[in-house]
Amino acid sequence: MYVLDSSAFIHDFHTTEQTATIPLVRDELEDESAYRYDAMEGSGMHIHIPNEDTTEKVRRAARESGDLEVLSDTDVRLVAASFELDGTLVTDDYAMQNVAEKLNVEVEAIARDGIDEQRHWQFQCQGCGREFDEEKDRCPICGSALARKNPN
């Protein structure tokens, strides 16, 4: 079972496996991602509320790892839900991943790590429009500011 963080709804995560989440995730969503949550709930996604003992266990683990300060209550409860359901936590949040790992909860990231392509940026003068391969503070021709431009 996959336990979904808000980023799963934002990035339109798809799976054929069973899914679960917690009610607090819905509060973090807007627009299309909120509709995705509602649609998945309507089609059988399990809504789980972790018990307080498990939630406190996650807080202790987060305190030990140094991640507690950056985790929201929603984050803590999602890790707790994943722990209770023996599920795989689906999130891009590094602090959540770190605490989940400490508790032996499997994690799956959503967005791809790293870049898909390497780019060599060009710089274009905002005044005269000339292009340069290297970044400069100002255009050496007219003195206007330069802006980074994708060469493609």
PDB file of N, CA, C and O in Angstrom, residues 37-88:
ATOM      1  N   TYR A  37      -7.311  14.446  -5.025  1.00  0.00           N
ATOM      2  CA  TYR A  37      -7.525  13.844  -3.712  1.00  0.00           C
ATOM      3  C   TYR A  37      -8.975  13.369  -3.605  1.00  0.00           C
ATOM      4  O   TYR A  37      -9.244  12.226  -3.238  1.00  0.00           O
ATOM      5  N   ASP A  38      -9.905  14.256  -3.925  1.00  0.00           N
ATOM      6  CA  ASP A  38     -11.327  13.927  -3.825  1.00  0.00           C
ATOM      7  C   ASP A  38     -11.695  12.749  -4.731  1.00  0.00           C
ATOM      8  O   ASP A  38     -12.443  11.859  -4.325  1.00  0.00           O
ATOM      9  N   ALA A  39     -11.162  12.744  -5.945  1.00  0.00           N
ATOM     10  CA  ALA A  39     -11.449  11.661  -6.882  1.00  0.00           C
ATOM     11  C   ALA A  39     -10.899  10.336  -6.366  1.00  0.00           C
ATOM     12  O   ALA A  39     -11.577   9.300  -6.434  1.00  0.00           O
ATOM     13  N   MET A  40      -9.676  10.360  -5.825  1.00  0.00           N
ATOM     14  CA  MET A  40      -9.082   9.122  -5.307  1.00  0.00           C
ATOM     15  C   MET A  40      -9.820   8.633  -4.068  1.00  0.00           C
ATOM     16  O   MET A  40     -10.029   7.433  -3.893  1.00  0.00           O
ATOM     17  N   GLU A  41     -10.255   9.567  -3.229  1.00  0.00           N
ATOM     18  CA  GLU A  41     -11.034   9.180  -2.052  1.00  0.00           C
ATOM     19  C   GLU A  41     -12.349   8.536  -2.507  1.00  0.00           C
ATOM     20  O   GLU A  41     -12.766   7.511  -1.974  1.00  0.00           O
ATOM     21  N   GLY A  42     -12.961   9.119  -3.520  1.00  0.00           N
ATOM     22  CA  GLY A  42     -14.211   8.584  -4.051  1.00  0.00           C
ATOM     23  C   GLY A  42     -14.064   7.232  -4.714  1.00  0.00           C
ATOM     24  O   GLY A  42     -15.023   6.452  -4.790  1.00  0.00           O
ATOM     25  N   SER A  43     -12.851   6.944  -5.195  1.00  0.00           N
ATOM     26  CA  SER A  43     -12.649   5.652  -5.863  1.00  0.00           C
ATOM     27  C   SER A  43     -11.967   4.622  -4.958  1.00  0.00           C
ATOM     28  O   SER A  43     -11.428   3.635  -5.447  1.00  0.00           O
ATOM     29  N   GLY A  44     -11.974   4.871  -3.642  1.00  0.00           N
ATOM     30  CA  GLY A  44     -11.540   3.827  -2.724  1.00  0.00           C
ATOM     31  C   GLY A  44     -10.251   4.046  -1.955  1.00  0.00           C
ATOM     32  O   GLY A  44      -9.808   3.159  -1.241  1.00  0.00           O
ATOM     33  N   MET A  45      -9.617   5.230  -2.081  1.00  0.00           N
ATOM     34  CA  MET A  45      -8.413   5.475  -1.304  1.00  0.00           C
ATOM     35  C   MET A  45      -8.768   5.437   0.187  1.00  0.00           C
ATOM     36  O   MET A  45      -9.754   6.032   0.613  1.00  0.00           O
ATOM     37  N   HIS A  46      -7.959   4.741   0.962  1.00  0.00           N
ATOM     38  CA  HIS A  46      -8.184   4.605   2.404  1.00  0.00           C
ATOM     39  C   HIS A  46      -7.752   5.885   3.117  1.00  0.00           C
ATOM     40  O   HIS A  46      -6.659   6.384   2.888  1.00  0.00           O
ATOM     41  N   ILE A  47      -8.626   6.422   3.967  1.00  0.00           N
ATOM     42  CA  ILE A  47      -8.287   7.590   4.775  1.00  0.00           C
ATOM     43  C   ILE A  47      -7.993   7.073   6.184  1.00  0.00           C
ATOM     44  O   ILE A  47      -8.856   6.480   6.822  1.00  0.00           O
ATOM     45  N   HIS A  48      -6.755   7.276   6.622  1.00  0.00           N
ATOM     46  CA  HIS A  48      -6.291   6.689   7.885  1.00  0.00           C
ATOM     47  C   HIS A  48      -5.954   7.790   8.894  1.00  0.00           C
ATOM     48  O   HIS A  48      -5.376   8.813   8.536  1.00  0.00           O
ATOM     49  N   ILE A  49      -6.318   7.559  10.134  1.00  0.00           N
ATOM     50  CA  ILE A  49      -5.931   8.472  11.214  1.00  0.00           C
ATOM     51  C   ILE A  49      -5.041   7.674  12.164  1.00  0.00           C
ATOM     52  O   ILE A  49      -5.510   6.748  12.827  1.00  0.00           O
ATOM     53  N   PRO A  50      -3.737   7.989  12.195  1.00  0.00           N
ATOM     54  CA  PRO A  50      -2.823   7.228  13.050  1.00  0.00           C
ATOM     55  C   PRO A  50      -3.102   7.488  14.530  1.00  0.00           C
ATOM     56  O   PRO A  50      -3.563   8.572  14.896  1.00  0.00           O
ATOM     57  N   ASN A  51      -2.813   6.498  15.363  1.00  0.00           N
ATOM     58  CA  ASN A  51      -3.053   6.702  16.794  1.00  0.00           C
ATOM     59  C   ASN A  51      -1.954   7.566  17.408  1.00  0.00           C
ATOM     60  O   ASN A  51      -0.879   7.724  16.844  1.00  0.00           O
ATOM     61  N   GLU A  52      -2.250   8.118  18.555  1.00  0.00           N
ATOM     62  CA  GLU A  52      -1.336   9.065  19.199  1.00  0.00           C
ATOM     63  C   GLU A  52      -0.017   8.423  19.634  1.00  0.00           C
ATOM     64  O   GLU A  52       1.024   9.075  19.624  1.00  0.00           O
ATOM     65  N   ASP A  53      -0.044   7.142  20.030  1.00  0.00           N
ATOM     66  CA  ASP A  53       1.195   6.464  20.427  1.00  0.00           C
ATOM     67  C   ASP A  53       2.183   6.407  19.266  1.00  0.00           C
ATOM     68  O   ASP A  53       3.375   6.684  19.423  1.00  0.00           O
ATOM     69  N   THR A  54       1.666   6.061  18.083  1.00  0.00           N
ATOM     70  CA  THR A  54       2.528   5.987  16.903  1.00  0.00           C
ATOM     71  C   THR A  54       3.014   7.378  16.515  1.00  0.00           C
ATOM     72  O   THR A  54       4.190   7.568  16.166  1.00  0.00           O
ATOM     73  N   THR A  55       2.131   8.361  16.592  1.00  0.00           N
ATOM     74  CA  THR A  55       2.501   9.737  16.260  1.00  0.00           C
ATOM     75  C   THR A  55       3.616  10.220  17.184  1.00  0.00           C
ATOM     76  O   THR A  55       4.584  10.855  16.730  1.00  0.00           O
ATOM     77  N   GLU A  56       3.525   9.882  18.457  1.00  0.00           N
ATOM     78  CA  GLU A  56       4.570  10.278  19.413  1.00  0.00           C
ATOM     79  C   GLU A  56       5.880   9.544  19.126  1.00  0.00           C
ATOM     80  O   GLU A  56       6.962  10.114  19.261  1.00  0.00           O
ATOM     81  N   LYS A  57       5.783   8.298  18.699  1.00  0.00           N
ATOM     82  CA  LYS A  57       6.984   7.526  18.333  1.00  0.00           C
ATOM     83  C   LYS A  57       7.704   8.207  17.151  1.00  0.00           C
ATOM     84  O   LYS A  57       8.929   8.304  17.143  1.00  0.00           O
ATOM     85  N   VAL A  58       6.925   8.692  16.181  1.00  0.00           N
ATOM     86  CA  VAL A  58       7.507   9.393  15.028  1.00  0.00           C
ATOM     87  C   VAL A  58       8.149  10.704  15.489  1.00  0.00           C
ATOM     88  O   VAL A  58       9.253  11.043  15.066  1.00  0.00           O
ATOM     89  N   ARG A  59       7.486  11.427  16.384  1.00  0.00           N
ATOM     90  CA  ARG A  59       8.070  12.675  16.902  1.00  0.00           C
ATOM     91  C   ARG A  59       9.397  12.414  17.603  1.00  0.00           C
ATOM     92  O   ARG A  59      10.346  13.177  17.443  1.00  0.00           O
ATOM     93  N   ARG A  60       9.462  11.345  18.389  1.00  0.00           N
ATOM     94  CA  ARG A  60      10.725  11.001  19.070  1.00  0.00           C
ATOM     95  C   ARG A  60      11.821  10.705  18.053  1.00  0.00           C
ATOM     96  O   ARG A  60      12.954  11.169  18.187  1.00  0.00           O
ATOM     97  N   ALA A  61      11.487   9.923  17.033  1.00  0.00           N
ATOM     98  CA  ALA A  61      12.470   9.589  15.993  1.00  0.00           C
ATOM     99  C   ALA A  61      12.927  10.857  15.264  1.00  0.00           C
ATOM    100  O   ALA A  61      14.113  11.013  14.961  1.00  0.00           O
ATOM    101  N   ALA A  62      11.991  11.772  15.003  1.00  0.00           N
ATOM    102  CA  ALA A  62      12.325  13.028  14.322  1.00  0.00           C
ATOM    103  C   ALA A  62      13.192  13.917  15.207  1.00  0.00           C
ATOM    104  O   ALA A  62      14.098  14.590  14.723  1.00  0.00           O
ATOM    105  N   ARG A  63      12.927  13.900  16.498  1.00  0.00           N
ATOM    106  CA  ARG A  63      13.740  14.682  17.440  1.00  0.00           C
ATOM    107  C   ARG A  63      15.168  14.131  17.437  1.00  0.00           C
ATOM    108  O   ARG A  63      16.140  14.890  17.393  1.00  0.00           O
ATOM    109  N   GLU A  64      15.295  12.797  17.467  1.00  0.00           N
ATOM    110  CA  GLU A  64      16.629  12.154  17.472  1.00  0.00           C
ATOM    111  C   GLU A  64      17.394  12.434  16.188  1.00  0.00           C
ATOM    112  O   GLU A  64      18.610  12.595  16.214  1.00  0.00           O
ATOM    113  N   SER A  65      16.684  12.464  15.063  1.00  0.00           N
ATOM    114  CA  SER A  65      17.369  12.678  13.780  1.00  0.00           C
ATOM    115  C   SER A  65      17.623  14.156  13.497  1.00  0.00           C
ATOM    116  O   SER A  65      18.321  14.494  12.548  1.00  0.00           O
ATOM    117  N   GLY A  66      17.002  15.041  14.295  1.00  0.00           N
ATOM    118  CA  GLY A  66      17.169  16.470  14.086  1.00  0.00           C
ATOM    119  C   GLY A  66      16.201  17.051  13.077  1.00  0.00           C
ATOM    120  O   GLY A  66      16.350  18.192  12.647  1.00  0.00           O
ATOM    121  N   ASP A  67      15.170  16.282  12.697  1.00  0.00           N
ATOM    122  CA  ASP A  67      14.226  16.735  11.680  1.00  0.00           C
ATOM    123  C   ASP A  67      12.934  17.315  12.245  1.00  0.00           C
ATOM    124  O   ASP A  67      12.134  17.863  11.491  1.00  0.00           O
ATOM    125  N   LEU A  68      12.709  17.212  13.532  1.00  0.00           N
ATOM    126  CA  LEU A  68      11.421  17.608  14.099  1.00  0.00           C
ATOM    127  C   LEU A  68      11.069  19.065  13.824  1.00  0.00           C
ATOM    128  O   LEU A  68       9.915  19.385  13.542  1.00  0.00           O
ATOM    129  N   GLU A  69      12.050  19.952  13.871  1.00  0.00           N
ATOM    130  CA  GLU A  69      11.794  21.383  13.675  1.00  0.00           C
ATOM    131  C   GLU A  69      11.227  21.704  12.295  1.00  0.00           C
ATOM    132  O   GLU A  69      10.519  22.696  12.146  1.00  0.00           O
ATOM    133  N   VAL A  70      11.544  20.888  11.295  1.00  0.00           N
ATOM    134  CA  VAL A  70      11.093  21.196   9.936  1.00  0.00           C
ATOM    135  C   VAL A  70       9.866  20.390   9.515  1.00  0.00           C
ATOM    136  O   VAL A  70       9.332  20.601   8.431  1.00  0.00           O
ATOM    137  N   LEU A  71       9.422  19.462  10.346  1.00  0.00           N
ATOM    138  CA  LEU A  71       8.254  18.650  10.007  1.00  0.00           C
ATOM    139  C   LEU A  71       6.976  19.293  10.539  1.00  0.00           C
ATOM    140  O   LEU A  71       6.912  19.705  11.693  1.00  0.00           O
ATOM    141  N   SER A  72       5.959  19.331   9.702  1.00  0.00           N
ATOM    142  CA  SER A  72       4.646  19.807  10.141  1.00  0.00           C
ATOM    143  C   SER A  72       3.926  18.657  10.848  1.00  0.00           C
ATOM    144  O   SER A  72       4.357  17.497  10.789  1.00  0.00           O
ATOM    145  N   ASP A  73       2.826  18.965  11.486  1.00  0.00           N
ATOM    146  CA  ASP A  73       2.005  17.936  12.115  1.00  0.00           C
ATOM    147  C   ASP A  73       1.518  16.944  11.062  1.00  0.00           C
ATOM    148  O   ASP A  73       1.483  15.736  11.300  1.00  0.00           O
ATOM    149  N   THR A  74       1.177  17.453   9.880  1.00  0.00           N
ATOM    150  CA  THR A  74       0.752  16.589   8.774  1.00  0.00           C
ATOM    151  C   THR A  74       1.872  15.615   8.407  1.00  0.00           C
ATOM    152  O   THR A  74       1.620  14.417   8.220  1.00  0.00           O
ATOM    153  N   ASP A  75       3.098  16.114   8.309  1.00  0.00           N
ATOM    154  CA  ASP A  75       4.250  15.269   7.966  1.00  0.00           C
ATOM    155  C   ASP A  75       4.424  14.146   8.986  1.00  0.00           C
ATOM    156  O   ASP A  75       4.602  12.982   8.619  1.00  0.00           O
ATOM    157  N   VAL A  76       4.386  14.502  10.258  1.00  0.00           N
ATOM    158  CA  VAL A  76       4.564  13.517  11.327  1.00  0.00           C
ATOM    159  C   VAL A  76       3.479  12.452  11.242  1.00  0.00           C
ATOM    160  O   VAL A  76       3.741  11.249  11.323  1.00  0.00           O
ATOM    161  N   ARG A  77       2.243  12.882  11.043  1.00  0.00           N
ATOM    162  CA  ARG A  77       1.120  11.937  10.993  1.00  0.00           C
ATOM    163  C   ARG A  77       1.155  11.053   9.742  1.00  0.00           C
ATOM    164  O   ARG A  77       0.714   9.910   9.781  1.00  0.00           O
ATOM    165  N   LEU A  78       1.690  11.580   8.652  1.00  0.00           N
ATOM    166  CA  LEU A  78       1.846  10.751   7.446  1.00  0.00           C
ATOM    167  C   LEU A  78       2.864   9.640   7.661  1.00  0.00           C
ATOM    168  O   LEU A  78       2.646   8.499   7.256  1.00  0.00           O
ATOM    169  N   VAL A  79       3.973   9.974   8.298  1.00  0.00           N
ATOM    170  CA  VAL A  79       4.976   8.946   8.602  1.00  0.00           C
ATOM    171  C   VAL A  79       4.361   7.922   9.555  1.00  0.00           C
ATOM    172  O   VAL A  79       4.534   6.711   9.376  1.00  0.00           O
ATOM    173  N   ALA A  80       3.593   8.393  10.537  1.00  0.00           N
ATOM    174  CA  ALA A  80       2.937   7.489  11.484  1.00  0.00           C
ATOM    175  C   ALA A  80       1.942   6.570  10.763  1.00  0.00           C
ATOM    176  O   ALA A  80       1.879   5.367  11.040  1.00  0.00           O
ATOM    177  N   ALA A  81       1.180   7.117   9.831  1.00  0.00           N
ATOM    178  CA  ALA A  81       0.227   6.307   9.063  1.00  0.00           C
ATOM    179  C   ALA A  81       0.966   5.243   8.247  1.00  0.00           C
ATOM    180  O   ALA A  81       0.545   4.084   8.200  1.00  0.00           O
ATOM    181  N   SER A  82       2.066   5.629   7.627  1.00  0.00           N
ATOM    182  CA  SER A  82       2.865   4.668   6.845  1.00  0.00           C
ATOM    183  C   SER A  82       3.387   3.550   7.738  1.00  0.00           C
ATOM    184  O   SER A  82       3.383   2.380   7.349  1.00  0.00           O
ATOM    185  N   PHE A  83       3.818   3.922   8.939  1.00  0.00           N
ATOM    186  CA  PHE A  83       4.324   2.943   9.909  1.00  0.00           C
ATOM    187  C   PHE A  83       3.216   1.975  10.311  1.00  0.00           C
ATOM    188  O   PHE A  83       3.392   0.764  10.281  1.00  0.00           O
ATOM    189  N   GLU A  84       2.056   2.493  10.663  1.00  0.00           N
ATOM    190  CA  GLU A  84       0.941   1.646  11.104  1.00  0.00           C
ATOM    191  C   GLU A  84       0.407   0.743   9.999  1.00  0.00           C
ATOM    192  O   GLU A  84       0.028  -0.400  10.253  1.00  0.00           O
ATOM    193  N   LEU A  85       0.373   1.255   8.777  1.00  0.00           N
ATOM    194  CA  LEU A  85      -0.184   0.488   7.662  1.00  0.00           C
ATOM    195  C   LEU A  85       0.852  -0.397   6.983  1.00  0.00           C
ATOM    196  O   LEU A  85       0.529  -1.098   6.030  1.00  0.00           O
ATOM    197  N   ASP A  86       2.099  -0.341   7.487  1.00  0.00           N
ATOM    198  CA  ASP A  86       3.201  -1.053   6.852  1.00  0.00           C
ATOM    199  C   ASP A  86       3.240  -0.719   5.362  1.00  0.00           C
ATOM    200  O   ASP A  86       3.379  -1.584   4.503  1.00  0.00           O
ATOM    201  N   GLY A  87       3.065   0.576   5.089  1.00  0.00           N
ATOM    202  CA  GLY A  87       2.996   1.039   3.710  1.00  0.00           C
ATOM    203  C   GLY A  87       4.267   1.721   3.266  1.00  0.00           C
ATOM    204  O   GLY A  87       5.193   1.925   4.050  1.00  0.00           O
ATOM    205  N   THR A  88       4.286   2.070   1.998  1.00  0.00           N
ATOM    206  CA  THR A  88       5.389   2.812   1.406  1.00  0.00           C
ATOM    207  C   THR A  88       4.978   4.277   1.362  1.00  0.00           C
ATOM    208  O   THR A  88       3.954   4.618   0.765  1.00  0.00           O
TER     209      THR A  88
END
